[in-house]
Amino acid sequence: MKSERLSDQVSARIRQNIGNEKYKPGEKIPTERELMETYSVGRSTIREAIKSLAMAGILIVQQGSGTFVTQENPSLAIDPRLKNADFDEINAVRKLLEEEIVKLAVEHHTTLQLEEMEQKLALRKQAIVEEDRQKCTDADIAFHTAIAKASSNKVLLNLYQDFTQTIRSFFSQRELKGIGHFAISHHLHEDLFKAIKGKRKKQAVDIIKYILGNNY
């Protein structure tokens, strides 16, 4: 049996276990070794399965912390129409989503949610220092997802998570540019965090518009 097919089967079983709340939203899933024993497969198969679920927005891998469930309804796969859409169209909708998410995050964030944003921002900076493009991508999406969580609107959060796979594809297309666009825009992300924390809505919206307008 081919490894790719086996990893797809494992992905489906993990989805099922999330759906029946063996692994609950927001909770950490078992370690790689435990998953290997549970599903009777090798490490590479588990990593492929985790990667595909992370790209689909169902799991999020946090360096040094583990892998966590992020979607409340993981049974919903990314819509093929969304997956195959033109990026400019996707990005236009993403802009609308993120602007509304930022407005709500300014109003509704909690202390714990601010701490999560700050943590993801620190990981983004660390990834830039390490010149690790993949970590930059992961940390950038994690930071924006943390803002979406702070909006206190589950529908917006789930919609944003549905966009993460397309956004990841966009970043991968810019691989030849290395980490430059992450480094250039980091101060803007720090300013965005400060504006949200300080409840300065207009400033926060202006910053996110600038970030998205320049595809940072």
PDB file of N, CA and C in Angstrom, residues 33-86:
ATOM      1  N   ARG A  33       4.519   9.441  18.693  1.00  0.00           N
ATOM      2  CA  ARG A  33       4.715   8.032  19.070  1.00  0.00           C
ATOM      3  C   ARG A  33       3.390   7.397  19.478  1.00  0.00           C
ATOM      4  N   GLU A  34       2.571   8.122  20.230  1.00  0.00           N
ATOM      5  CA  GLU A  34       1.277   7.587  20.649  1.00  0.00           C
ATOM      6  C   GLU A  34       0.357   7.377  19.445  1.00  0.00           C
ATOM      7  N   LEU A  35       0.406   8.304  18.488  1.00  0.00           N
ATOM      8  CA  LEU A  35      -0.410   8.164  17.282  1.00  0.00           C
ATOM      9  C   LEU A  35       0.065   6.985  16.438  1.00  0.00           C
ATOM     10  N   MET A  36       1.377   6.780  16.399  1.00  0.00           N
ATOM     11  CA  MET A  36       1.935   5.636  15.670  1.00  0.00           C
ATOM     12  C   MET A  36       1.396   4.327  16.238  1.00  0.00           C
ATOM     13  N   GLU A  37       1.305   4.255  17.558  1.00  0.00           N
ATOM     14  CA  GLU A  37       0.804   3.049  18.209  1.00  0.00           C
ATOM     15  C   GLU A  37      -0.705   2.911  18.004  1.00  0.00           C
ATOM     16  N   THR A  38      -1.417   4.041  18.088  1.00  0.00           N
ATOM     17  CA  THR A  38      -2.876   4.009  17.938  1.00  0.00           C
ATOM     18  C   THR A  38      -3.301   3.550  16.556  1.00  0.00           C
ATOM     19  N   TYR A  39      -2.613   4.074  15.522  1.00  0.00           N
ATOM     20  CA  TYR A  39      -3.013   3.778  14.146  1.00  0.00           C
ATOM     21  C   TYR A  39      -2.127   2.737  13.461  1.00  0.00           C
ATOM     22  N   SER A  40      -1.153   2.207  14.210  1.00  0.00           N
ATOM     23  CA  SER A  40      -0.274   1.127  13.711  1.00  0.00           C
ATOM     24  C   SER A  40       0.417   1.495  12.399  1.00  0.00           C
ATOM     25  N   VAL A  41       1.000   2.686  12.384  1.00  0.00           N
ATOM     26  CA  VAL A  41       1.733   3.148  11.201  1.00  0.00           C
ATOM     27  C   VAL A  41       3.059   3.766  11.639  1.00  0.00           C
ATOM     28  N   GLY A  42       3.900   4.081  10.647  1.00  0.00           N
ATOM     29  CA  GLY A  42       5.199   4.673  10.935  1.00  0.00           C
ATOM     30  C   GLY A  42       5.151   6.178  11.135  1.00  0.00           C
ATOM     31  N   ARG A  43       6.274   6.724  11.562  1.00  0.00           N
ATOM     32  CA  ARG A  43       6.370   8.150  11.859  1.00  0.00           C
ATOM     33  C   ARG A  43       6.095   9.028  10.634  1.00  0.00           C
ATOM     34  N   SER A  44       6.643   8.621   9.467  1.00  0.00           N
ATOM     35  CA  SER A  44       6.463   9.443   8.267  1.00  0.00           C
ATOM     36  C   SER A  44       4.992   9.532   7.869  1.00  0.00           C
ATOM     37  N   THR A  45       4.255   8.448   8.053  1.00  0.00           N
ATOM     38  CA  THR A  45       2.822   8.448   7.727  1.00  0.00           C
ATOM     39  C   THR A  45       2.061   9.391   8.645  1.00  0.00           C
ATOM     40  N   ILE A  46       2.397   9.362   9.926  1.00  0.00           N
ATOM     41  CA  ILE A  46       1.747  10.260  10.886  1.00  0.00           C
ATOM     42  C   ILE A  46       2.052  11.707  10.526  1.00  0.00           C
ATOM     43  N   ARG A  47       3.296  11.988  10.177  1.00  0.00           N
ATOM     44  CA  ARG A  47       3.673  13.366   9.849  1.00  0.00           C
ATOM     45  C   ARG A  47       2.950  13.863   8.600  1.00  0.00           C
ATOM     46  N   GLU A  48       2.793  12.987   7.607  1.00  0.00           N
ATOM     47  CA  GLU A  48       2.067  13.362   6.391  1.00  0.00           C
ATOM     48  C   GLU A  48       0.607  13.644   6.712  1.00  0.00           C
ATOM     49  N   ALA A  49       0.013  12.811   7.567  1.00  0.00           N
ATOM     50  CA  ALA A  49      -1.392  12.986   7.948  1.00  0.00           C
ATOM     51  C   ALA A  49      -1.587  14.289   8.710  1.00  0.00           C
ATOM     52  N   ILE A  50      -0.690  14.561   9.655  1.00  0.00           N
ATOM     53  CA  ILE A  50      -0.769  15.791  10.449  1.00  0.00           C
ATOM     54  C   ILE A  50      -0.608  17.008   9.555  1.00  0.00           C
ATOM     55  N   LYS A  51       0.328  16.935   8.614  1.00  0.00           N
ATOM     56  CA  LYS A  51       0.578  18.053   7.700  1.00  0.00           C
ATOM     57  C   LYS A  51      -0.662  18.370   6.877  1.00  0.00           C
ATOM     58  N   SER A  52      -1.321  17.334   6.351  1.00  0.00           N
ATOM     59  CA  SER A  52      -2.507  17.567   5.520  1.00  0.00           C
ATOM     60  C   SER A  52      -3.649  18.144   6.340  1.00  0.00           C
ATOM     61  N   LEU A  53      -3.802  17.688   7.576  1.00  0.00           N
ATOM     62  CA  LEU A  53      -4.861  18.211   8.443  1.00  0.00           C
ATOM     63  C   LEU A  53      -4.562  19.639   8.884  1.00  0.00           C
ATOM     64  N   ALA A  54      -3.280  19.946   9.057  1.00  0.00           N
ATOM     65  CA  ALA A  54      -2.895  21.316   9.405  1.00  0.00           C
ATOM     66  C   ALA A  54      -3.162  22.258   8.233  1.00  0.00           C
ATOM     67  N   MET A  55      -2.865  21.802   7.030  1.00  0.00           N
ATOM     68  CA  MET A  55      -3.109  22.619   5.841  1.00  0.00           C
ATOM     69  C   MET A  55      -4.603  22.857   5.628  1.00  0.00           C
ATOM     70  N   ALA A  56      -5.416  21.905   6.067  1.00  0.00           N
ATOM     71  CA  ALA A  56      -6.868  22.039   5.936  1.00  0.00           C
ATOM     72  C   ALA A  56      -7.464  22.884   7.051  1.00  0.00           C
ATOM     73  N   GLY A  57      -6.625  23.315   8.002  1.00  0.00           N
ATOM     74  CA  GLY A  57      -7.112  24.154   9.086  1.00  0.00           C
ATOM     75  C   GLY A  57      -7.762  23.394  10.213  1.00  0.00           C
ATOM     76  N   ILE A  58      -7.611  22.075  10.233  1.00  0.00           N
ATOM     77  CA  ILE A  58      -8.231  21.245  11.263  1.00  0.00           C
ATOM     78  C   ILE A  58      -7.323  21.116  12.477  1.00  0.00           C
ATOM     79  N   LEU A  59      -6.027  21.076  12.233  1.00  0.00           N
ATOM     80  CA  LEU A  59      -5.042  21.027  13.302  1.00  0.00           C
ATOM     81  C   LEU A  59      -4.085  22.203  13.156  1.00  0.00           C
ATOM     82  N   ILE A  60      -3.467  22.576  14.251  1.00  0.00           N
ATOM     83  CA  ILE A  60      -2.407  23.577  14.173  1.00  0.00           C
ATOM     84  C   ILE A  60      -1.211  23.048  14.962  1.00  0.00           C
ATOM     85  N   VAL A  61      -0.047  23.080  14.328  1.00  0.00           N
ATOM     86  CA  VAL A  61       1.181  22.586  14.954  1.00  0.00           C
ATOM     87  C   VAL A  61       1.906  23.760  15.588  1.00  0.00           C
ATOM     88  N   GLN A  62       2.112  23.682  16.889  1.00  0.00           N
ATOM     89  CA  GLN A  62       2.800  24.743  17.624  1.00  0.00           C
ATOM     90  C   GLN A  62       4.153  24.221  18.069  1.00  0.00           C
ATOM     91  N   GLN A  63       5.208  24.817  17.529  1.00  0.00           N
ATOM     92  CA  GLN A  63       6.562  24.372  17.838  1.00  0.00           C
ATOM     93  C   GLN A  63       6.808  24.419  19.346  1.00  0.00           C
ATOM     94  N   GLY A  64       7.249  23.284  19.889  1.00  0.00           N
ATOM     95  CA  GLY A  64       7.573  23.216  21.305  1.00  0.00           C
ATOM     96  C   GLY A  64       6.382  22.946  22.206  1.00  0.00           C
ATOM     97  N   SER A  65       5.163  23.020  21.653  1.00  0.00           N
ATOM     98  CA  SER A  65       3.964  22.812  22.474  1.00  0.00           C
ATOM     99  C   SER A  65       3.194  21.565  22.074  1.00  0.00           C
ATOM    100  N   GLY A  66       3.213  21.233  20.779  1.00  0.00           N
ATOM    101  CA  GLY A  66       2.461  20.080  20.320  1.00  0.00           C
ATOM    102  C   GLY A  66       1.491  20.444  19.222  1.00  0.00           C
ATOM    103  N   THR A  67       0.570  19.536  18.937  1.00  0.00           N
ATOM    104  CA  THR A  67      -0.418  19.736  17.875  1.00  0.00           C
ATOM    105  C   THR A  67      -1.805  19.791  18.495  1.00  0.00           C
ATOM    106  N   PHE A  68      -2.596  20.798  18.065  1.00  0.00           N
ATOM    107  CA  PHE A  68      -3.892  21.047  18.673  1.00  0.00           C
ATOM    108  C   PHE A  68      -5.016  21.029  17.640  1.00  0.00           C
ATOM    109  N   VAL A  69      -6.208  20.644  18.087  1.00  0.00           N
ATOM    110  CA  VAL A  69      -7.399  20.689  17.238  1.00  0.00           C
ATOM    111  C   VAL A  69      -7.874  22.135  17.163  1.00  0.00           C
ATOM    112  N   THR A  70      -8.199  22.610  15.964  1.00  0.00           N
ATOM    113  CA  THR A  70      -8.627  24.003  15.824  1.00  0.00           C
ATOM    114  C   THR A  70     -10.042  24.170  15.299  1.00  0.00           C
ATOM    115  N   GLN A  71     -10.554  23.197  14.561  1.00  0.00           N
ATOM    116  CA  GLN A  71     -11.884  23.359  13.975  1.00  0.00           C
ATOM    117  C   GLN A  71     -12.949  22.729  14.837  1.00  0.00           C
ATOM    118  N   GLU A  72     -14.108  23.383  14.915  1.00  0.00           N
ATOM    119  CA  GLU A  72     -15.228  22.830  15.671  1.00  0.00           C
ATOM    120  C   GLU A  72     -15.992  21.797  14.860  1.00  0.00           C
ATOM    121  N   ASN A  73     -15.930  21.910  13.528  1.00  0.00           N
ATOM    122  CA  ASN A  73     -16.605  20.932  12.688  1.00  0.00           C
ATOM    123  C   ASN A  73     -15.634  20.429  11.630  1.00  0.00           C
ATOM    124  N   PRO A  74     -14.693  19.573  12.039  1.00  0.00           N
ATOM    125  CA  PRO A  74     -13.658  19.126  11.124  1.00  0.00           C
ATOM    126  C   PRO A  74     -14.166  18.210  10.026  1.00  0.00           C
ATOM    127  N   SER A  75     -15.429  17.776  10.106  1.00  0.00           N
ATOM    128  CA  SER A  75     -15.964  16.902   9.072  1.00  0.00           C
ATOM    129  C   SER A  75     -16.159  17.646   7.763  1.00  0.00           C
ATOM    130  N   LEU A  76     -16.123  18.991   7.841  1.00  0.00           N
ATOM    131  CA  LEU A  76     -16.319  19.792   6.646  1.00  0.00           C
ATOM    132  C   LEU A  76     -14.978  20.010   5.951  1.00  0.00           C
ATOM    133  N   ALA A  77     -14.741  19.327   4.877  1.00  0.00           N
ATOM    134  CA  ALA A  77     -13.498  19.502   4.132  1.00  0.00           C
ATOM    135  C   ALA A  77     -13.550  20.816   3.375  1.00  0.00           C
ATOM    136  N   ILE A  78     -12.394  21.298   2.987  1.00  0.00           N
ATOM    137  CA  ILE A  78     -12.369  22.549   2.244  1.00  0.00           C
ATOM    138  C   ILE A  78     -13.127  22.380   0.932  1.00  0.00           C
ATOM    139  N   ASP A  79     -13.987  23.309   0.645  1.00  0.00           N
ATOM    140  CA  ASP A  79     -14.816  23.275  -0.556  1.00  0.00           C
ATOM    141  C   ASP A  79     -13.920  23.293  -1.790  1.00  0.00           C
ATOM    142  N   PRO A  80     -14.103  22.342  -2.728  1.00  0.00           N
ATOM    143  CA  PRO A  80     -13.275  22.318  -3.944  1.00  0.00           C
ATOM    144  C   PRO A  80     -13.321  23.642  -4.704  1.00  0.00           C
ATOM    145  N   ARG A  81     -14.468  24.333  -4.651  1.00  0.00           N
ATOM    146  CA  ARG A  81     -14.567  25.613  -5.348  1.00  0.00           C
ATOM    147  C   ARG A  81     -13.641  26.641  -4.713  1.00  0.00           C
ATOM    148  N   LEU A  82     -13.482  26.554  -3.396  1.00  0.00           N
ATOM    149  CA  LEU A  82     -12.558  27.452  -2.703  1.00  0.00           C
ATOM    150  C   LEU A  82     -11.122  27.050  -3.009  1.00  0.00           C
ATOM    151  N   LYS A  83     -10.871  25.743  -2.982  1.00  0.00           N
ATOM    152  CA  LYS A  83      -9.517  25.232  -3.213  1.00  0.00           C
ATOM    153  C   LYS A  83      -8.997  25.621  -4.593  1.00  0.00           C
ATOM    154  N   ASN A  84      -9.902  25.631  -5.584  1.00  0.00           N
ATOM    155  CA  ASN A  84      -9.482  25.885  -6.956  1.00  0.00           C
ATOM    156  C   ASN A  84      -9.721  27.316  -7.418  1.00  0.00           C
ATOM    157  N   ALA A  85     -10.148  28.176  -6.511  1.00  0.00           N
ATOM    158  CA  ALA A  85     -10.464  29.551  -6.894  1.00  0.00           C
ATOM    159  C   ALA A  85      -9.199  30.349  -7.189  1.00  0.00           C
ATOM    160  N   ASP A  86      -9.361  31.418  -7.939  1.00  0.00           N
ATOM    161  CA  ASP A  86      -8.273  32.334  -8.223  1.00  0.00           C
ATOM    162  C   ASP A  86      -7.839  33.012  -6.930  1.00  0.00           C
TER     163      ASP A  86
END
